[in-house]
């Protein structure tokens, strides 16, 4: 794969596919600029090198038609503020008007195109639509890791029609950290897997077992494993239909000599609310009407000890219902242990990022992936079409 710092961009029309799928309030105000910030190094680099910048993204799921609330227009102010430069908004992403505007651009100019998904060709990875996008540029840069697991015209088919294609710095980081975690990891390599359901993580567990030295299981899914091992777990989450699969995973871990750690105690309550009375008990003693909602202190010690001396940690999924204070301690304590371990730590997918941010430990992690679904599919061992297109 080529990277942005290997190509000459002077006076070239450079199309950057970013992920500006930002959250907005009802008035259309952007409520978090995190995703815009994530691509600023790539954008600034291209500007320094004298490019004419055409920036494109999706926002929400407008399903191939124009939906005003999903316009990227409000992002102009955010982007322009972060870059301290004027950004011109074009109210479409293809067509004559857009081509004319791009034709008039000078070195250092920036345009933000309207939502790519207003056109049905985007999600269909349509060659005709990709050709129209490609007509706007000399160079294509992909910096939208979060959509790499879906082939779209702007991250897949477009690469067939632009001669020079490369990854931006955000994508480069994702690729390099992924390699450090999954391709050539320093051992011991540990996976911490939590979250609600075994069924969501089955692909990932199957793939990780082939690569890691230890797996630590927390969150709601741990109770399905505990049930599969023969324990009663009260009203804790349990996917009955996954019990067999859970047994097979435990057996496979044994066969592969992978240390497979389950919680030994839990924080339990009679309801999943912040005001409820919470107790701690061993996983064999969960009363009938109680729910396990976090790992307990003995499990925190067990898991923290298991992280001592390891070289690489991959973490997906919280250890408990961290959104509620009484059930957040396990996730926060484990985040601290990951931070203290000195290992290379790669975090990603769903709520893990939010939990670590809440614990105030984001800066202590080696890398937090920007991709939810893309990160998970990568851990599952799948080929991501967006990445594959660039590698071609
Ligand atoms: P996931 O998206 O699969 O990573 O799941 C994250 C969600 O799992 C979070 O919203 C947590 O509140 C939830 N969760 C974690 N532990 C438990 C638990 N013991 N019982 C119920 N939900 C849980």
Coordinates of C-alpha atoms and ligand atoms in Angstrom, one line a residue:
X1 CA 0.0 0.0 0.0
X2 CA 1.2 3.5 -0.9
X3 CA 1.1 6.2 1.7
X4 CA 0.4 9.9 1.3
X5 CA 4.0 10.8 2.2
X6 CA 5.3 8.9 -0.8
X7 CA 3.6 11.0 -3.5
X8 CA 4.1 14.4 -5.1
X9 CA 1.0 16.5 -4.7
X10 CA 2.2 19.9 -5.9
X11 CA -0.5 21.7 -7.8
X12 CA -2.4 18.4 -8.1
X13 CA -6.2 18.0 -7.5
X14 CA -6.2 15.7 -4.5
X15 CA -9.4 13.9 -3.5
X16 CA -9.4 12.9 0.2
X17 CA -12.1 10.4 1.3
X18 CA -12.5 11.2 5.0
X19 CA -15.0 10.1 7.7
X20 CA -16.8 13.3 8.7
X21 CA -19.9 11.3 9.9
X22 CA -20.2 13.6 12.9
X23 CA -23.0 13.7 15.4
X24 CA -25.3 16.7 15.2
X25 CA -28.0 18.1 17.4
X26 CA -31.6 19.0 16.2
X27 CA -30.5 22.4 15.1
X28 CA -27.8 20.9 12.9
X29 CA -24.9 21.9 15.1
X30 CA -22.0 19.5 15.2
X31 CA -21.7 18.2 18.7
X32 CA -18.3 16.5 18.4
X33 CA -15.4 17.4 16.1
X34 CA -13.5 14.2 16.9
X35 CA -13.8 12.7 13.5
X36 CA -12.9 15.9 11.7
X37 CA -9.8 16.3 13.9
X38 CA -8.7 12.8 13.1
X39 CA -8.1 13.7 9.5
X40 CA -6.5 17.1 10.1
X41 CA -2.9 15.7 9.9
X42 CA -3.6 14.3 6.4
X43 CA -5.3 17.5 5.2
X44 CA -2.6 19.8 6.6
X45 CA 0.1 17.7 5.0
X46 CA -1.6 17.8 1.6
X47 CA -1.9 21.6 1.9
X48 CA 1.7 22.0 2.9
X49 CA 2.7 20.1 -0.2
X50 CA 0.7 22.4 -2.5
X51 CA -2.3 20.3 -3.3
X52 CA -5.8 21.5 -4.3
X53 CA -8.0 19.7 -1.9
X54 CA -11.3 18.1 -2.6
X55 CA -12.7 16.6 0.6
X56 CA -15.5 14.0 0.5
X57 CA -17.4 12.1 3.2
X58 CA -20.7 10.4 4.0
X59 CA -23.0 11.5 6.8
X60 CA -25.7 9.2 8.2
X61 CA -27.7 6.9 6.0
X62 CA -29.7 9.0 3.5
X63 CA -30.1 5.9 1.3
X64 CA -29.2 7.4 -2.1
X65 CA -31.3 10.5 -1.9
X66 CA -30.9 14.1 -0.7
X67 CA -31.9 14.5 3.0
X68 CA -31.3 18.0 4.2
X69 CA -30.6 17.0 7.8
X70 CA -27.8 14.9 6.5
X71 CA -26.0 17.7 4.6
X72 CA -22.3 18.1 5.3
X73 CA -22.7 21.9 5.2
X74 CA -22.5 22.4 9.0
X75 CA -19.1 20.7 8.9
X76 CA -17.6 23.5 6.8
X77 CA -17.4 25.8 9.9
X78 CA -15.8 23.1 12.0
X79 CA -13.2 22.2 9.4
X80 CA -12.4 25.8 8.5
X81 CA -12.0 26.6 12.3
X82 CA -9.6 23.7 12.8
X83 CA -7.5 24.5 9.7
X84 CA -7.8 28.3 10.2
X85 CA -8.5 28.4 6.4
X86 CA -11.4 29.1 4.2
X87 CA -13.3 26.0 3.0
X88 CA -15.8 26.2 0.2
X89 CA -18.8 24.0 0.3
X90 CA -20.2 22.5 -2.9
X91 CA -23.8 21.4 -2.7
X92 CA -23.2 18.2 -4.6
X93 CA -20.3 15.7 -5.0
X94 CA -20.4 15.1 -8.8
X95 CA -21.7 16.8 -11.9
X96 CA -20.9 19.7 -14.1
X97 CA -21.1 22.5 -11.4
X98 CA -18.8 20.6 -9.2
X99 CA -16.4 19.9 -12.0
X100 CA -16.4 23.6 -13.0
X101 CA -15.7 24.7 -9.4
X102 CA -12.9 22.2 -9.1
X103 CA -11.5 23.3 -12.4
X104 CA -11.0 26.8 -11.0
X105 CA -9.2 25.7 -7.9
X106 CA -5.7 27.0 -7.1
X107 CA -3.0 25.5 -5.0
X108 CA -4.0 25.5 -1.3
X109 CA -7.8 25.8 -2.0
X110 CA -10.1 23.5 -0.2
X111 CA -13.6 22.3 -1.1
X112 CA -15.9 20.1 0.9
X113 CA -18.3 18.1 -1.3
X114 CA -21.9 17.3 -0.3
X115 CA -22.7 13.9 1.3
X116 CA -21.6 11.1 -1.0
X117 CA -24.5 9.0 0.1
X118 CA -27.0 11.4 -1.5
X119 CA -26.2 9.4 -4.6
X120 CA -27.3 5.7 -4.8
X121 CA -24.1 4.8 -6.6
X122 CA -22.0 5.4 -3.5
X123 CA -23.2 2.5 -1.4
X124 CA -23.6 0.3 -4.5
X125 CA -19.9 0.7 -5.3
X126 CA -21.1 1.8 -8.7
X127 CA -18.4 2.2 -11.4
X128 CA -20.3 5.0 -13.2
X129 CA -20.5 7.1 -10.0
X130 CA -16.9 6.3 -9.1
X131 CA -15.8 7.5 -12.5
X132 CA -17.6 10.8 -11.9
X133 CA -15.7 11.2 -8.6
X134 CA -12.5 10.2 -10.2
X135 CA -12.9 12.8 -12.9
X136 CA -12.5 15.5 -10.2
X137 CA -8.9 14.5 -9.2
X138 CA -5.4 13.5 -10.1
X139 CA -4.7 11.8 -6.8
X140 CA -6.9 9.7 -4.5
X141 CA -6.2 9.5 -0.8
X142 CA -8.3 7.3 1.5
X143 CA -8.4 8.4 5.2
X144 CA -11.7 6.9 6.1
X145 CA -10.9 3.7 8.0
X146 CA -14.3 3.5 9.6
X147 CA -15.9 2.6 6.3
X148 CA -13.2 0.3 5.1
X149 CA -15.3 -2.8 5.8
X150 CA -17.9 -1.8 3.2
X151 CA -17.1 -1.4 -0.5
X152 CA -18.4 1.9 -1.7
X153 CA -17.7 3.9 -4.8
X154 CA -15.6 6.4 -2.9
X155 CA -13.3 3.9 -1.2
X156 CA -13.3 0.9 -3.7
X157 CA -14.4 1.5 -7.3
X158 CA -12.8 4.9 -7.5
X159 CA -9.3 3.3 -7.2
X160 CA -9.9 1.7 -10.6
X161 CA -10.1 5.1 -12.2
X162 CA -7.5 7.2 -10.5
X163 CA -3.8 6.4 -11.3
X164 CA -2.3 7.5 -8.1
X165 CA -4.0 6.1 -4.9
X166 CA -2.6 6.2 -1.4
X167 CA -3.6 6.0 2.3
X168 CA -3.7 9.1 4.5
X169 CA -2.1 9.3 7.9
X170 CA -5.2 8.1 9.8
X171 CA -5.4 5.0 7.6
X172 CA -1.7 4.5 7.8
X173 CA -1.8 4.4 11.6
X174 CA -4.7 1.9 11.6
X175 CA -2.8 -0.4 9.2
X176 CA 0.5 -0.1 11.1
X177 CA -1.0 -0.7 14.5
X178 CA -3.1 -3.6 13.2
X179 CA 0.1 -5.2 11.9
X180 CA 1.8 -4.7 15.2
X181 CA -1.2 -6.4 17.0
X182 CA -2.2 -9.1 14.6
X183 CA 0.4 -9.7 11.9
X184 CA 3.8 -9.5 13.7
X185 CA 2.8 -9.0 17.4
X186 CA 5.3 -9.1 20.2
X187 CA 4.4 -11.9 22.5
X188 CA 2.9 -12.5 25.0
X189 CA -0.2 -11.2 23.2
X190 CA -3.4 -10.8 25.2
X191 CA -7.0 -10.2 24.0
X192 CA -9.4 -8.6 26.4
X193 CA -12.9 -9.2 25.1
X194 CA -16.1 -7.9 26.7
X195 CA -19.4 -6.4 25.8
X196 CA -22.9 -7.8 25.7
X197 CA -23.1 -10.8 23.4
X198 CA -21.0 -13.8 22.5
X199 CA -22.9 -13.9 19.2
X200 CA -21.5 -10.5 18.2
X201 CA -17.9 -11.6 19.0
X202 CA -17.9 -15.2 17.8
X203 CA -16.0 -14.5 14.6
X204 CA -13.4 -12.5 16.5
X205 CA -12.9 -15.1 19.2
X206 CA -12.4 -17.8 16.7
X207 CA -9.8 -15.8 14.9
X208 CA -8.0 -14.5 18.0
X209 CA -7.6 -17.9 19.5
X210 CA -5.3 -18.8 16.6
X211 CA -3.0 -15.9 17.5
X212 CA -3.1 -14.9 21.1
X213 CA -1.5 -16.3 24.3
X214 CA -4.3 -15.4 26.6
X215 CA -7.9 -14.3 26.4
X216 CA -9.7 -12.4 29.2
X217 CA -13.4 -12.4 29.0
X218 CA -15.6 -9.9 30.8
X219 CA -18.9 -8.1 30.2
X220 CA -22.3 -9.7 29.7
X221 CA -20.9 -12.3 27.4
X222 CA -18.9 -13.8 30.3
X223 CA -22.1 -15.1 31.8
X224 CA -22.9 -17.2 28.7
X225 CA -19.5 -18.7 29.1
X226 CA -20.0 -19.3 32.8
X227 CA -23.4 -20.9 32.1
X228 CA -21.7 -23.1 29.5
X229 CA -19.2 -24.2 32.1
X230 CA -22.1 -25.3 34.3
X231 CA -22.7 -22.4 36.7
X232 CA -26.1 -20.8 37.5
X233 CA -25.9 -17.1 36.8
X234 CA -29.2 -15.8 38.0
X235 CA -30.8 -13.2 35.6
X236 CA -27.5 -12.3 34.1
X237 CA -27.3 -12.0 30.3
X238 CA -27.3 -15.4 28.7
X239 CA -27.6 -16.5 25.1
X240 CA -29.0 -20.0 25.5
X241 CA -28.4 -20.7 21.8
X242 CA -24.7 -19.8 22.1
X243 CA -24.0 -22.3 25.0
X244 CA -22.6 -25.0 22.6
X245 CA -20.5 -22.5 20.7
X246 CA -19.2 -21.1 24.0
X247 CA -18.1 -24.7 25.0
X248 CA -16.4 -25.2 21.7
X249 CA -14.5 -21.9 22.1
X250 CA -13.3 -23.0 25.6
X251 CA -12.2 -26.4 24.2
X252 CA -10.4 -24.8 21.3
X253 CA -8.5 -22.5 23.7
X254 CA -7.4 -25.6 25.6
X255 CA -6.3 -27.4 22.5
X256 CA -4.3 -24.4 21.4
X257 CA -2.8 -23.9 24.8
X258 CA -4.4 -20.4 25.1
X259 CA -5.0 -19.3 28.7
X260 CA -8.7 -18.5 28.8
X261 CA -9.7 -16.5 31.8
X262 CA -13.3 -16.0 32.9
X263 CA -14.5 -13.8 35.9
X264 CA -14.4 -15.4 39.3
X265 CA -16.6 -12.8 40.9
X266 CA -19.2 -10.2 39.8
X267 CA -20.9 -7.0 40.9
X268 CA -24.6 -8.0 41.0
X269 CA -27.9 -6.1 41.4
X270 CA -31.6 -6.8 41.1
X271 CA -32.0 -4.2 38.4
X272 CA -29.7 -2.5 35.9
X273 CA -30.1 1.0 37.3
X274 CA -27.7 3.5 38.8
X275 CA -29.7 3.7 42.1
X276 CA -30.0 0.1 42.8
X277 CA -28.2 -1.7 45.6
X278 CA -25.1 -3.5 44.2
X279 CA -23.3 -6.4 45.9
X280 CA -20.3 -8.5 45.1
X281 CA -20.3 -12.3 45.0
X282 CA -18.4 -15.3 43.6
X283 CA -19.7 -16.3 40.1
X284 CA -20.9 -19.6 41.6
X285 CA -23.1 -17.8 44.1
X286 CA -25.2 -15.4 42.0
X287 CA -28.7 -15.5 43.5
X288 CA -31.6 -16.5 41.3
X289 CA -33.1 -13.0 40.9
X290 CA -29.9 -11.1 40.6
X291 CA -28.0 -9.9 37.5
X292 CA -24.2 -9.8 37.0
X293 CA -23.4 -6.3 35.7
X294 CA -19.6 -6.0 36.2
X295 CA -16.6 -8.0 37.1
X296 CA -15.8 -8.0 40.8
X297 CA -12.6 -7.1 42.7
X298 CA -11.1 -10.6 42.6
X299 CA -11.5 -10.7 38.9
X300 CA -9.9 -7.2 38.5
X301 CA -6.9 -8.6 40.4
X302 CA -6.9 -11.8 38.4
X303 CA -7.1 -10.0 35.1
X304 CA -4.6 -7.3 36.1
X305 CA -2.1 -9.9 37.2
X306 CA -2.6 -11.6 33.8
X307 CA -1.5 -8.4 32.1
X308 CA 1.8 -8.2 33.9
X309 CA 4.8 -8.7 31.6
X310 CA 2.7 -9.0 28.4
X311 CA 4.0 -7.2 25.3
X312 CA 0.8 -6.6 23.3
X313 CA -2.8 -6.1 24.3
X314 CA -5.9 -6.0 22.1
X315 CA -9.1 -4.8 23.8
X316 CA -12.6 -4.8 22.6
X317 CA -15.7 -4.5 24.7
X318 CA -16.3 -3.2 28.3
X319 CA -16.1 -5.5 31.4
X320 CA -19.5 -4.3 32.6
X321 CA -22.4 -1.9 32.2
X322 CA -19.9 0.9 32.5
X323 CA -22.5 3.6 31.5
X324 CA -23.9 3.2 35.1
X325 CA -21.5 4.3 37.9
X326 CA -22.1 1.2 40.2
X327 CA -21.0 -1.1 37.3
X328 CA -18.1 0.9 35.8
X329 CA -15.3 0.0 38.2
X330 CA -14.3 -3.2 36.5
X331 CA -13.8 -1.5 33.1
X332 CA -12.1 1.5 34.6
X333 CA -9.7 -0.5 36.8
X334 CA -8.8 -2.8 33.9
X335 CA -8.1 0.3 31.7
X336 CA -5.7 1.5 34.4
X337 CA -4.0 -1.9 34.4
X338 CA -3.7 -1.8 30.7
X339 CA -2.2 1.7 30.9
X340 CA 0.2 0.5 33.7
X341 CA 1.3 -2.7 31.8
X342 CA 3.8 -1.0 29.5
X343 CA 2.5 -3.2 26.7
X344 CA 1.5 -1.9 23.3
X345 CA -2.2 -1.5 23.7
X346 CA -4.7 -1.4 20.8
X347 CA -8.2 -0.6 21.6
X348 CA -11.2 -0.5 19.3
X349 CA -14.8 -1.3 18.5
X350 CA -18.1 -0.1 19.8
X351 CA -18.1 1.3 23.3
X352 CA -14.6 0.5 24.4
X353 CA -13.3 3.9 23.3
X354 CA -16.1 5.7 25.2
X355 CA -15.4 3.7 28.3
X356 CA -11.7 4.4 28.3
X357 CA -12.4 8.1 27.6
X358 CA -14.8 8.1 30.6
X359 CA -12.0 6.6 32.7
X360 CA -9.7 9.5 31.6
X361 CA -7.1 7.1 30.2
X362 CA -7.3 7.6 26.4
X363 CA -3.9 9.2 26.3
X364 CA -2.3 6.2 28.0
X365 CA -3.3 3.8 25.3
X366 CA -0.9 3.2 22.4
X367 CA -3.7 3.3 19.8
X368 CA -7.5 3.7 19.8
X369 CA -8.9 2.7 16.5
X370 CA -11.3 5.0 14.7
X371 CA -13.2 2.1 13.2
X372 CA -16.0 0.3 15.1
X373 CA -17.3 -2.3 12.6
X374 CA -14.1 -2.1 10.5
X375 CA -11.9 -2.8 13.5
X376 CA -14.1 -5.8 14.5
X377 CA -14.1 -7.3 11.0
X378 CA -10.4 -6.9 10.9
X379 CA -10.0 -8.8 14.2
X380 CA -12.3 -11.4 12.7
X381 CA -9.6 -11.9 10.0
X382 CA -11.8 -10.6 7.2
X383 CA -10.4 -8.7 4.3
X384 CA -11.6 -5.1 4.3
X385 CA -12.6 -4.0 0.8
X386 CA -11.4 -0.4 1.3
X387 CA -8.0 -1.6 2.3
X388 CA -7.8 -4.3 -0.4
X389 CA -8.7 -1.7 -3.1
X390 CA -5.7 0.5 -2.0
X391 CA -3.4 -2.5 -1.9
X392 CA -4.3 -3.4 -5.5
Ligands
LIG1 P1 -20.7 -4.4 22.8 O1 -21.2 -3.3 21.9 O2 -21.0 -5.8 22.4 O3 -19.2 -4.2 23.0 O4 -21.4 -4.2 24.2 C1 -21.3 -3.1 24.9 C2 -22.4 -3.0 25.9 O5 -22.4 -4.1 26.7 C3 -22.4 -1.8 26.8 O6 -23.4 -0.9 26.5 C4 -22.5 -2.4 28.2 O7 -23.4 -1.7 29.0 C5 -23.0 -3.8 27.9 N1 -22.6 -4.7 29.0 C6 -21.4 -5.0 29.5 N2 -21.5 -5.8 30.5 C7 -22.7 -6.1 30.7 C8 -23.4 -7.0 31.6 N3 -22.8 -7.7 32.5 N4 -24.8 -7.1 31.4 C9 -25.4 -6.4 30.5 N5 -24.8 -5.6 29.6 C10 -23.5 -5.4 29.7

